[in-house]
Amino acid sequence: MKITMAHGSGGKATAELIEDIFEKSFHNPVLAKMEDSAVVPGAEKIAVTTDSFVVTPLFFPGGDIGRLSVCGTVNDLLMSGAKPRYLTCGFILEEGADTEELKKIAASMAETAAEAGISIVAGDTKVVEGKGGVYINTAGVGFVPPDVSLSASSCEEGDVILLSGNLGDHHAAILSERMNIRNTIQSDCAPLNEMVNALLESGVKVKAMRDVTRGGLGTVLNEFAGASACCMELEETAIPVSAQVRGFCEILGLDPLYMGNEGKMTAVVAAGDAQKALACMKESRYGENAAIIGKVVSGEPGTVLLRTPIGGTRIVTVLYGEGLPRIC
Amino acid sequence: MTDIQSYLKAYDGQPLRLMEVCGTHTAQISRCGITGMLSPAIRMISGPGCPVCVTVTAYIDRLVALSMEPENVVATFGDMLRVPGGSQSLNDAKAAGGHVRMVYSPLDTLKLAADDPARTYIFAAVGFETTAPVYAMLLEEAVSNGISNVKILTSLKTMPPVIDWICKNQGGVDGFLAPGHVSVITGSRIFEPLSEKYGIPFAVAGFEGPQILAAIYALVRKSGKAGVMNLYPGAVTEEGNRTAQKMVDKYFTPCDAAWRGMGSIPDSGLLLREDYARFDAGSAGLNDDRGANARCRCAQVLTGAISPNECPLFGSACTPQTPQGACMVSMEGSCYNYFTNMRKR
């Protein structure tokens, strides 16, 4: 069945769509009440975030828009030290969208939400004219334990920078699909609860964490260096990138430092805790390729430097433009 | 390699200005931090080897005009979308209702055209010897599959004439890091007449950091003498890729071409042959090059006359977010690379 404008009317067709797909996929006691808003137990420090997902194609190697829409918001909550609890989802469906695909997307969201320990407690559906596209907005709520305080402005000289795994897998997987390039690159799309919990519960002094999404590692570390008025130095050879993604980047003139990821995080920790933090990451799900990639050094505040394999040094700035393939 | 690095860092001979012609070399030199590994007496300067950067505004204006006609769709690479024309970029045209599609490969245009026979798909065919064979392939496919609603607007250029122009009009270049991708197609021998004519060395280089360093070392050692050194023998032969050359000859013929800031250079471009003129979306005579910002000095940057950070607009009015000239748009552009890597020299 295809989505029609009637599915966005608020009438019978809308109710059936919600019952058949969304309620069935996301079923939980809060959502089942179907009130105008979900009433949930609270806490003193609440983390709230929202994100919209407009990716094409809807299904790609290693994930789909549904898994992405949960992971993106869950990871944003995790990076502020919160325990993710509740998720809302708003669907904007274009006329002609396929309900079978929608079922798969909802099932994928439900599965990912279960993995991330978050309940989908409220939602909304709108239908617009178009060509069968699906767009999802998710908002997340999490609770921050009283003793957790993370901030991009907390980095200081001597701290060590870690990365949880290979850069660029998601970006390369999506581009490969769009460009019809055959390879085995899979998106890294994943919720990072286990890794963050392990880090925070291990006693490691974590100064700042950030998931490495659009804009890539280069942009994230510039945000840290700017907020903390510090200088960061990276070792290019220490930054993990798979051989396939490296080759893909070389062909297209892309830089892994600016590739988007959906299941990678970077953390800045106190120097004495670096090895312990690395062990936590490596032992966690999705962290097997974690590495120490650099440190906070004395130098021009707000700057990120990269030592290249041939012994040169260059400044890494934020991403400018869109990270598109070059033309020759 | 350590010896080469030590030599280049300690070099205290005659000051040398070496031009990397190719945009990919410019990007790699920045990415590897190579300028910081050289003695102050060795200065790398960027040349006219970024195809987007040397495109004149008349070409962009023509694409913009074509995109506004209801029966057309202009298909192009991502970086072309943001290049300013006389008053608008293709992105501006798109926002104003123009039909513009970004593609990842020229051949994608064929599928778009085949799926939408009511409209004509015009590909913005920009590039050098490297990309010309791909456009020839596009036409070959269009001919053999009977796709008649696809055209190209060419801004195709060839390297030797512009290097000649720089030596003749600008001078001050002590050696050329010859473009590796171009040389794969043309062969290294194509640079021999220029090397002899001006008595300066050429080194054909690959794109890895050590390959670039080796080529710079070769140029420094051979400074003041003619000679073409092929340091990319795995990919480049003396004769080049004959098959690709034949494909280009089949569809294109040399023509005078306008280069941004340099005016028209005789026989420095490629135009569709008469037999295939039906695929041409009006490429001839696009010579006008009046940018929206008269203070933009891309022209001098492209010929190595000034460094990007000597342009009064660099980093203030002109950034990758607000490019005033093409050199700040392309990832291979000299200004873009100096800005994003905060290169000082």
Coordinates of N, CA and C in Angstrom, one line a residue, chain B residues 97-284:
Chain B
G97 N 14.6 29.0 -9.1 CA 13.7 28.2 -9.9 C 14.4 27.5 -11.1
G98 N 15.7 27.7 -11.2 CA 16.4 27.0 -12.3 C 16.5 25.5 -12.1
H99 N 16.6 24.8 -13.2 CA 16.7 23.3 -13.1 C 18.1 22.9 -13.1
V100 N 18.6 22.5 -11.9 CA 20.0 22.2 -11.8 C 20.0 20.9 -11.0
R101 N 20.8 19.9 -11.5 CA 20.9 18.6 -10.8 C 22.4 18.4 -10.5
M102 N 22.8 18.0 -9.3 CA 24.1 17.6 -9.0 C 24.3 16.2 -9.3
V103 N 25.4 15.8 -10.0 CA 25.6 14.4 -10.3 C 27.0 14.1 -9.8
Y104 N 27.3 12.8 -9.6 CA 28.6 12.4 -9.1 C 29.5 11.9 -10.3
S105 N 28.9 11.6 -11.4 CA 29.6 11.2 -12.6 C 28.9 11.8 -13.8
P106 N 29.7 12.2 -14.8 CA 29.1 12.7 -16.1 C 28.1 11.6 -16.7
L107 N 28.5 10.4 -16.5 CA 27.7 9.3 -17.1 C 26.3 9.2 -16.5
D108 N 26.1 9.7 -15.2 CA 24.8 9.8 -14.6 C 23.8 10.6 -15.4
T109 N 24.4 11.6 -16.2 CA 23.5 12.4 -17.0 C 22.7 11.6 -18.0
L110 N 23.4 10.6 -18.5 CA 22.7 9.8 -19.6 C 21.5 9.1 -19.0
K111 N 21.5 8.6 -17.8 CA 20.4 7.9 -17.2 C 19.3 8.9 -16.9
L112 N 19.7 10.1 -16.4 CA 18.7 11.2 -16.2 C 18.0 11.5 -17.5
A113 N 18.7 11.7 -18.5 CA 18.2 12.1 -19.8 C 17.3 11.0 -20.4
A114 N 17.7 9.7 -20.2 CA 16.9 8.6 -20.8 C 15.6 8.5 -20.0
D115 N 15.6 8.8 -18.7 CA 14.4 8.7 -17.9 C 13.4 9.9 -18.1
D116 N 13.9 10.9 -18.7 CA 13.1 12.2 -18.8 C 13.2 12.7 -20.3
P117 N 12.7 12.0 -21.2 CA 12.9 12.4 -22.6 C 12.3 13.8 -23.0
A118 N 11.4 14.3 -22.2 CA 10.8 15.6 -22.6 C 11.7 16.8 -22.4
R119 N 12.8 16.6 -21.6 CA 13.7 17.7 -21.4 C 15.1 17.3 -21.8
T120 N 15.9 18.4 -22.1 CA 17.3 18.2 -22.5 C 18.2 18.4 -21.3
Y121 N 19.1 17.4 -21.1 CA 20.0 17.4 -20.0 C 21.4 17.9 -20.5
I122 N 21.9 19.0 -19.9 CA 23.1 19.6 -20.3 C 24.2 19.4 -19.2
F123 N 25.2 18.7 -19.5 CA 26.3 18.5 -18.6 C 27.3 19.6 -18.7
A124 N 27.8 20.1 -17.5 CA 28.8 21.1 -17.5 C 30.2 20.4 -17.6
A125 N 30.7 20.4 -18.8 CA 31.9 19.6 -19.1 C 33.1 20.4 -18.9
V126 N 33.6 20.5 -17.7 CA 34.7 21.3 -17.3 C 35.9 20.4 -17.1
G127 N 37.1 20.8 -17.5 CA 38.3 19.9 -17.2 C 39.4 20.1 -18.1
F128 N 40.4 19.2 -17.9 CA 41.6 19.2 -18.7 C 41.7 17.9 -19.5
E129 N 42.9 17.6 -19.9 CA 43.1 16.4 -20.7 C 42.6 15.2 -19.9
T130 N 42.7 15.3 -18.6 CA 42.3 14.1 -17.8 C 40.8 13.8 -17.9
T131 N 39.9 14.8 -18.0 CA 38.5 14.5 -18.0 C 37.9 14.5 -19.4
A132 N 38.6 15.0 -20.4 CA 38.1 15.1 -21.7 C 37.7 13.7 -22.2
P133 N 38.5 12.6 -21.9 CA 38.1 11.3 -22.4 C 36.8 10.8 -21.8
V134 N 36.5 11.2 -20.6 CA 35.3 10.8 -19.9 C 34.1 11.4 -20.7
Y135 N 34.3 12.7 -21.1 CA 33.2 13.3 -21.8 C 33.0 12.7 -23.2
A136 N 34.2 12.3 -23.8 CA 34.1 11.6 -25.1 C 33.3 10.3 -24.9
M137 N 33.6 9.6 -23.8 CA 32.8 8.3 -23.5 C 31.3 8.6 -23.4
L138 N 31.0 9.7 -22.7 CA 29.6 10.1 -22.5 C 28.9 10.2 -23.9
L139 N 29.6 10.9 -24.8 CA 29.1 11.1 -26.1 C 29.0 9.8 -26.9
E140 N 30.0 9.0 -26.7 CA 30.0 7.6 -27.4 C 28.8 6.8 -26.9
E141 N 28.5 6.9 -25.6 CA 27.3 6.1 -25.1 C 26.0 6.7 -25.6
A142 N 26.0 8.1 -25.7 CA 24.8 8.7 -26.1 C 24.5 8.3 -27.6
V143 N 25.6 8.3 -28.4 CA 25.4 8.0 -29.8 C 25.0 6.5 -29.9
S144 N 25.7 5.6 -29.2 CA 25.4 4.2 -29.5 C 24.0 3.8 -28.9
N145 N 23.5 4.6 -27.9 CA 22.2 4.2 -27.3 C 21.1 5.1 -27.8
G146 N 21.4 6.0 -28.8 CA 20.4 6.8 -29.4 C 19.7 7.8 -28.4
I147 N 20.5 8.3 -27.5 CA 20.0 9.3 -26.5 C 20.3 10.7 -27.1
S148 N 19.2 11.3 -27.5 CA 19.4 12.6 -28.2 C 19.1 13.8 -27.3
N149 N 18.6 13.6 -26.1 CA 18.3 14.8 -25.3 C 19.4 15.0 -24.2
V150 N 20.6 14.7 -24.6 CA 21.7 15.1 -23.7 C 22.7 15.9 -24.5
K151 N 23.2 17.0 -23.9 CA 24.2 17.9 -24.5 C 25.3 18.2 -23.5
I152 N 26.4 18.7 -24.0 CA 27.4 19.2 -23.0 C 27.7 20.7 -23.3
L153 N 28.0 21.4 -22.3 CA 28.6 22.8 -22.5 C 30.0 22.6 -22.0
T154 N 30.9 22.8 -23.0 CA 32.3 22.5 -22.7 C 33.1 23.7 -22.2
S155 N 34.0 23.5 -21.3 CA 35.0 24.5 -20.9 C 36.3 23.6 -20.7
L156 N 36.7 23.0 -21.8 CA 37.8 22.0 -21.8 C 39.1 22.7 -22.2
K157 N 40.1 22.5 -21.4 CA 41.4 23.2 -21.6 C 42.6 22.2 -21.6
T158 N 43.7 22.6 -22.2 CA 44.9 21.8 -22.3 C 46.1 22.5 -21.6
M159 N 46.9 21.7 -21.0 CA 48.0 22.2 -20.1 C 49.1 22.9 -20.8
P160 N 49.7 22.3 -21.8 CA 51.0 22.9 -22.3 C 50.8 24.4 -22.8
P161 N 49.7 24.8 -23.4 CA 49.6 26.2 -23.8 C 49.6 27.2 -22.6
V162 N 49.0 26.8 -21.6 CA 48.9 27.7 -20.4 C 50.2 27.8 -19.7
I163 N 50.9 26.7 -19.6 CA 52.3 26.7 -19.0 C 53.2 27.6 -19.9
D164 N 53.0 27.5 -21.2 CA 53.8 28.4 -22.1 C 53.4 29.9 -21.8
W165 N 52.1 30.1 -21.6 CA 51.6 31.5 -21.3 C 52.3 32.0 -20.1
I166 N 52.3 31.2 -19.0 CA 52.9 31.6 -17.7 C 54.4 32.0 -17.9
C167 N 55.1 31.1 -18.6 CA 56.5 31.3 -18.8 C 56.8 32.6 -19.6
K168 N 56.0 32.8 -20.6 CA 56.2 33.9 -21.4 C 55.7 35.3 -20.8
N169 N 54.6 35.2 -20.1 CA 54.0 36.5 -19.6 C 54.3 36.7 -18.1
Q170 N 54.5 35.7 -17.4 CA 54.7 35.9 -15.9 C 56.2 35.6 -15.5
G171 N 56.7 34.6 -16.0 CA 58.1 34.2 -15.7 C 58.3 33.9 -14.2
G172 N 59.6 33.9 -13.8 CA 59.9 33.7 -12.4 C 59.6 32.3 -11.9
V173 N 59.4 31.3 -12.8 CA 59.2 30.0 -12.3 C 60.5 29.2 -12.6
D174 N 61.0 28.5 -11.5 CA 62.3 27.8 -11.7 C 62.1 26.3 -12.0
G175 N 60.9 25.9 -11.9 CA 60.6 24.4 -12.2 C 59.2 24.1 -12.0
F176 N 58.7 23.1 -12.8 CA 57.3 22.8 -12.7 C 57.1 21.4 -12.1
L177 N 56.3 21.2 -11.1 CA 55.8 19.9 -10.7 C 54.6 19.6 -11.7
A178 N 54.9 18.8 -12.7 CA 54.0 18.6 -13.8 C 52.8 17.8 -13.3
P179 N 51.6 18.1 -13.8 CA 50.4 17.4 -13.4 C 50.4 15.9 -13.6
G180 N 50.2 15.1 -12.6 CA 50.3 13.6 -12.7 C 49.1 13.1 -13.5
H181 N 47.9 13.5 -13.2 CA 46.7 13.0 -13.8 C 46.7 13.3 -15.3
V182 N 47.1 14.6 -15.6 CA 47.1 15.0 -17.0 C 48.1 14.1 -17.8
S183 N 49.3 13.9 -17.1 CA 50.4 13.2 -17.8 C 50.0 11.7 -18.1
V184 N 49.1 11.1 -17.2 CA 48.7 9.8 -17.5 C 48.1 9.7 -18.9
I185 N 47.3 10.7 -19.3 CA 46.7 10.7 -20.6 C 47.7 11.2 -21.7
T186 N 48.4 12.3 -21.4 CA 49.2 12.9 -22.5 C 50.5 12.3 -22.7
G187 N 51.0 11.6 -21.6 CA 52.4 11.2 -21.6 C 53.4 12.3 -21.1
S188 N 54.5 11.9 -20.6 CA 55.4 12.9 -20.0 C 56.1 13.7 -21.1
R189 N 56.3 13.1 -22.3 CA 57.0 13.8 -23.4 C 56.4 15.1 -23.8
I190 N 55.2 15.3 -23.5 CA 54.5 16.5 -24.0 C 55.1 17.8 -23.4
F191 N 55.8 17.6 -22.2 CA 56.4 18.8 -21.6 C 57.8 19.1 -22.1
E192 N 58.4 18.2 -22.9 CA 59.8 18.4 -23.4 C 60.0 19.7 -24.1
P193 N 59.1 20.1 -25.1 CA 59.4 21.3 -25.8 C 59.4 22.5 -24.9
L194 N 58.5 22.6 -23.9 CA 58.5 23.7 -23.0 C 59.7 23.7 -22.1
S195 N 60.2 22.6 -21.7 CA 61.4 22.5 -20.9 C 62.6 23.1 -21.6
E196 N 62.7 22.6 -22.9 CA 63.8 23.1 -23.7 C 63.7 24.6 -24.0
K197 N 62.5 25.0 -24.3 CA 62.3 26.4 -24.7 C 62.7 27.4 -23.6
Y198 N 62.3 27.0 -22.4 CA 62.6 28.0 -21.3 C 63.8 27.5 -20.4
G199 N 64.4 26.4 -20.7 CA 65.5 26.0 -19.9 C 65.3 25.7 -18.5
I200 N 64.1 25.1 -18.2 CA 63.7 24.8 -16.8 C 63.2 23.4 -16.7
P201 N 63.4 22.8 -15.5 CA 63.1 21.3 -15.4 C 61.6 21.1 -15.1
F202 N 61.1 20.0 -15.5 CA 59.7 19.5 -15.2 C 59.9 18.2 -14.5
A203 N 59.1 18.0 -13.4 CA 59.1 16.7 -12.8 C 57.6 16.2 -12.7
V204 N 57.3 15.1 -13.4 CA 56.0 14.5 -13.3 C 55.9 13.7 -12.0
A205 N 54.9 14.1 -11.2 CA 54.8 13.6 -9.8 C 53.5 12.9 -9.5
G206 N 53.6 11.9 -8.7 CA 52.4 11.2 -8.2 C 51.8 12.1 -7.0
F207 N 50.9 11.5 -6.3 CA 50.1 12.3 -5.3 C 50.3 12.0 -3.9
E208 N 51.2 11.0 -3.6 CA 51.5 10.7 -2.2 C 52.6 11.7 -1.7
G209 N 52.5 12.0 -0.4 CA 53.5 13.0 0.2 C 54.9 12.7 -0.2
P210 N 55.4 11.4 -0.1 CA 56.8 11.1 -0.4 C 57.1 11.3 -1.9
Q211 N 56.1 11.1 -2.8 CA 56.3 11.3 -4.2 C 56.4 12.7 -4.5
I212 N 55.7 13.6 -3.9 CA 55.8 15.0 -4.1 C 57.1 15.5 -3.6
L213 N 57.5 15.1 -2.4 CA 58.8 15.5 -1.9 C 60.0 15.1 -2.8
A214 N 59.8 13.9 -3.4 CA 60.9 13.4 -4.3 C 60.9 14.3 -5.5
A215 N 59.8 14.7 -6.0 CA 59.7 15.5 -7.2 C 60.3 16.9 -6.9
I216 N 60.0 17.4 -5.8 CA 60.5 18.8 -5.4 C 62.1 18.7 -5.3
Y217 N 62.5 17.6 -4.7 CA 64.0 17.4 -4.6 C 64.6 17.3 -6.0
A218 N 64.0 16.6 -6.9 CA 64.5 16.4 -8.3 C 64.6 17.8 -8.9
L219 N 63.5 18.6 -8.7 CA 63.5 19.9 -9.4 C 64.6 20.9 -8.8
V220 N 64.8 20.8 -7.5 CA 65.8 21.6 -6.8 C 67.2 21.2 -7.4
R221 N 67.5 19.9 -7.4 CA 68.8 19.4 -7.9 C 69.0 19.8 -9.4
K222 N 67.9 19.9 -10.1 CA 68.1 20.1 -11.6 C 67.9 21.6 -11.9
S223 N 67.7 22.5 -10.9 CA 67.3 23.8 -11.2 C 68.3 24.5 -12.2
G224 N 67.8 25.3 -13.1 CA 68.6 26.0 -14.1 C 68.9 25.1 -15.3
K225 N 68.4 23.9 -15.4 CA 68.7 23.0 -16.5 C 67.3 22.5 -17.1
A226 N 67.3 22.3 -18.4 CA 66.1 21.7 -19.0 C 66.1 20.2 -18.7
G227 N 64.9 19.6 -18.8 CA 64.7 18.1 -18.7 C 63.4 17.8 -18.1
V228 N 62.8 16.7 -18.6 CA 61.5 16.2 -18.0 C 61.8 14.9 -17.3
M229 N 61.6 14.9 -16.0 CA 61.8 13.7 -15.2 C 60.5 13.1 -14.8
N230 N 60.4 11.8 -15.2 CA 59.1 11.1 -14.9 C 59.3 10.3 -13.5
L231 N 58.7 10.9 -12.5 CA 58.8 10.3 -11.2 C 57.5 9.6 -10.8
Y232 N 56.7 9.3 -11.8 CA 55.5 8.6 -11.6 C 55.3 7.5 -12.6
P233 N 56.4 6.7 -12.8 CA 56.5 5.8 -13.9 C 55.4 4.7 -13.8
G234 N 54.9 4.4 -12.6 CA 53.9 3.4 -12.5 C 52.6 3.7 -13.2
A235 N 52.3 5.0 -13.4 CA 51.1 5.4 -14.0 C 51.3 6.2 -15.3
V236 N 52.5 6.8 -15.5 CA 52.8 7.7 -16.6 C 53.8 7.1 -17.5
T237 N 53.5 7.1 -18.8 CA 54.5 6.7 -19.8 C 54.9 7.9 -20.6
E238 N 55.9 7.8 -21.5 CA 56.3 8.9 -22.3 C 55.2 9.3 -23.3
E239 N 54.5 8.2 -23.8 CA 53.5 8.4 -24.9 C 52.1 8.7 -24.4
G240 N 51.8 8.3 -23.1 CA 50.5 8.5 -22.6 C 49.5 7.4 -23.0
N241 N 48.3 7.6 -22.7 CA 47.2 6.6 -23.0 C 46.7 6.9 -24.4
R242 N 47.1 6.1 -25.4 CA 46.8 6.3 -26.8 C 45.2 6.1 -27.0
T243 N 44.6 5.2 -26.3 CA 43.2 4.9 -26.5 C 42.4 6.2 -26.1
A244 N 42.8 6.7 -25.0 CA 42.1 7.9 -24.5 C 42.3 9.1 -25.5
Q245 N 43.5 9.2 -25.9 CA 43.9 10.3 -26.9 C 43.0 10.2 -28.1
K246 N 42.9 8.9 -28.6 CA 42.1 8.7 -29.9 C 40.6 9.1 -29.6
M247 N 40.1 8.7 -28.5 CA 38.7 9.0 -28.1 C 38.5 10.6 -28.1
V248 N 39.4 11.3 -27.5 CA 39.3 12.7 -27.5 C 39.4 13.3 -28.9
D249 N 40.3 12.8 -29.7 CA 40.5 13.3 -31.1 C 39.2 13.0 -31.9
K250 N 38.5 11.9 -31.6 CA 37.3 11.6 -32.4 C 36.2 12.7 -32.2
Y251 N 36.1 13.2 -31.0 CA 35.0 14.1 -30.6 C 35.4 15.5 -30.6
F252 N 36.6 15.8 -30.3 CA 37.0 17.2 -30.0 C 38.1 17.7 -30.9
T253 N 38.1 19.0 -31.1 CA 39.2 19.6 -31.9 C 39.7 20.8 -31.2
P254 N 41.0 21.1 -31.3 CA 41.6 22.2 -30.5 C 41.0 23.6 -30.9
C255 N 40.9 24.5 -29.9 CA 40.3 25.8 -30.2 C 41.0 26.8 -29.3
D256 N 40.8 28.1 -29.5 CA 41.3 29.1 -28.6 C 40.4 29.0 -27.4
A257 N 40.9 29.2 -26.2 CA 40.1 29.2 -25.0 C 40.4 30.3 -24.0
A258 N 39.4 30.8 -23.4 CA 39.6 31.9 -22.4 C 39.8 31.2 -21.0
W259 N 40.9 31.7 -20.4 CA 41.2 31.3 -19.0 C 41.0 32.4 -18.1
R260 N 40.5 32.1 -16.9 CA 40.2 33.1 -15.9 C 41.4 34.0 -15.6
G261 N 41.3 35.3 -15.9 CA 42.3 36.2 -15.6 C 43.4 36.3 -16.6
M262 N 43.5 35.3 -17.6 CA 44.5 35.3 -18.6 C 44.1 35.7 -20.0
G263 N 42.8 35.7 -20.1 CA 42.2 36.0 -21.5 C 42.3 34.8 -22.4
S264 N 42.2 35.0 -23.7 CA 42.1 33.9 -24.6 C 43.6 33.4 -25.0
I265 N 43.8 32.2 -24.8 CA 45.1 31.6 -25.2 C 44.9 30.7 -26.4
P266 N 45.7 31.0 -27.5 CA 45.5 30.2 -28.7 C 45.7 28.7 -28.5
D267 N 44.8 27.9 -29.1 CA 44.8 26.5 -29.1 C 45.0 25.8 -27.7
S268 N 44.4 26.5 -26.8 CA 44.5 25.9 -25.4 C 43.2 25.2 -24.9
G269 N 42.3 25.0 -25.8 CA 41.0 24.4 -25.4 C 40.6 23.3 -26.4
L270 N 39.5 22.7 -26.1 CA 38.9 21.7 -26.9 C 37.4 22.0 -27.1
L271 N 37.0 21.9 -28.4 CA 35.6 22.1 -28.7 C 35.1 20.9 -29.5
L272 N 33.8 20.7 -29.4 CA 33.2 19.5 -30.2 C 33.4 19.7 -31.7
R273 N 33.8 18.6 -32.3 CA 33.9 18.6 -33.8 C 32.6 18.9 -34.5
E274 N 32.6 19.4 -35.7 CA 31.4 19.7 -36.4 C 30.5 18.6 -36.5
D275 N 31.0 17.3 -36.7 CA 30.1 16.2 -36.8 C 29.3 15.9 -35.6
Y276 N 29.7 16.4 -34.4 CA 29.0 16.2 -33.2 C 28.4 17.5 -32.6
A277 N 28.3 18.5 -33.4 CA 27.9 19.8 -32.9 C 26.5 19.8 -32.3
R278 N 25.7 18.7 -32.7 CA 24.3 18.6 -32.2 C 24.3 18.4 -30.7
F279 N 25.5 17.9 -30.1 CA 25.6 17.7 -28.7 C 26.1 19.0 -27.9
D280 N 26.3 20.0 -28.7 CA 26.9 21.2 -28.0 C 25.8 22.2 -27.6
A281 N 25.9 22.6 -26.3 CA 24.9 23.5 -25.8 C 25.3 25.0 -25.9
G282 N 26.2 25.3 -26.9 CA 26.6 26.7 -27.1 C 27.9 27.1 -26.4
S283 N 29.0 26.3 -26.6 CA 30.2 26.4 -25.9 C 31.2 27.5 -26.5
A284 N 31.0 27.8 -27.8 CA 32.0 28.7 -28.5 C 31.8 30.1 -28.0

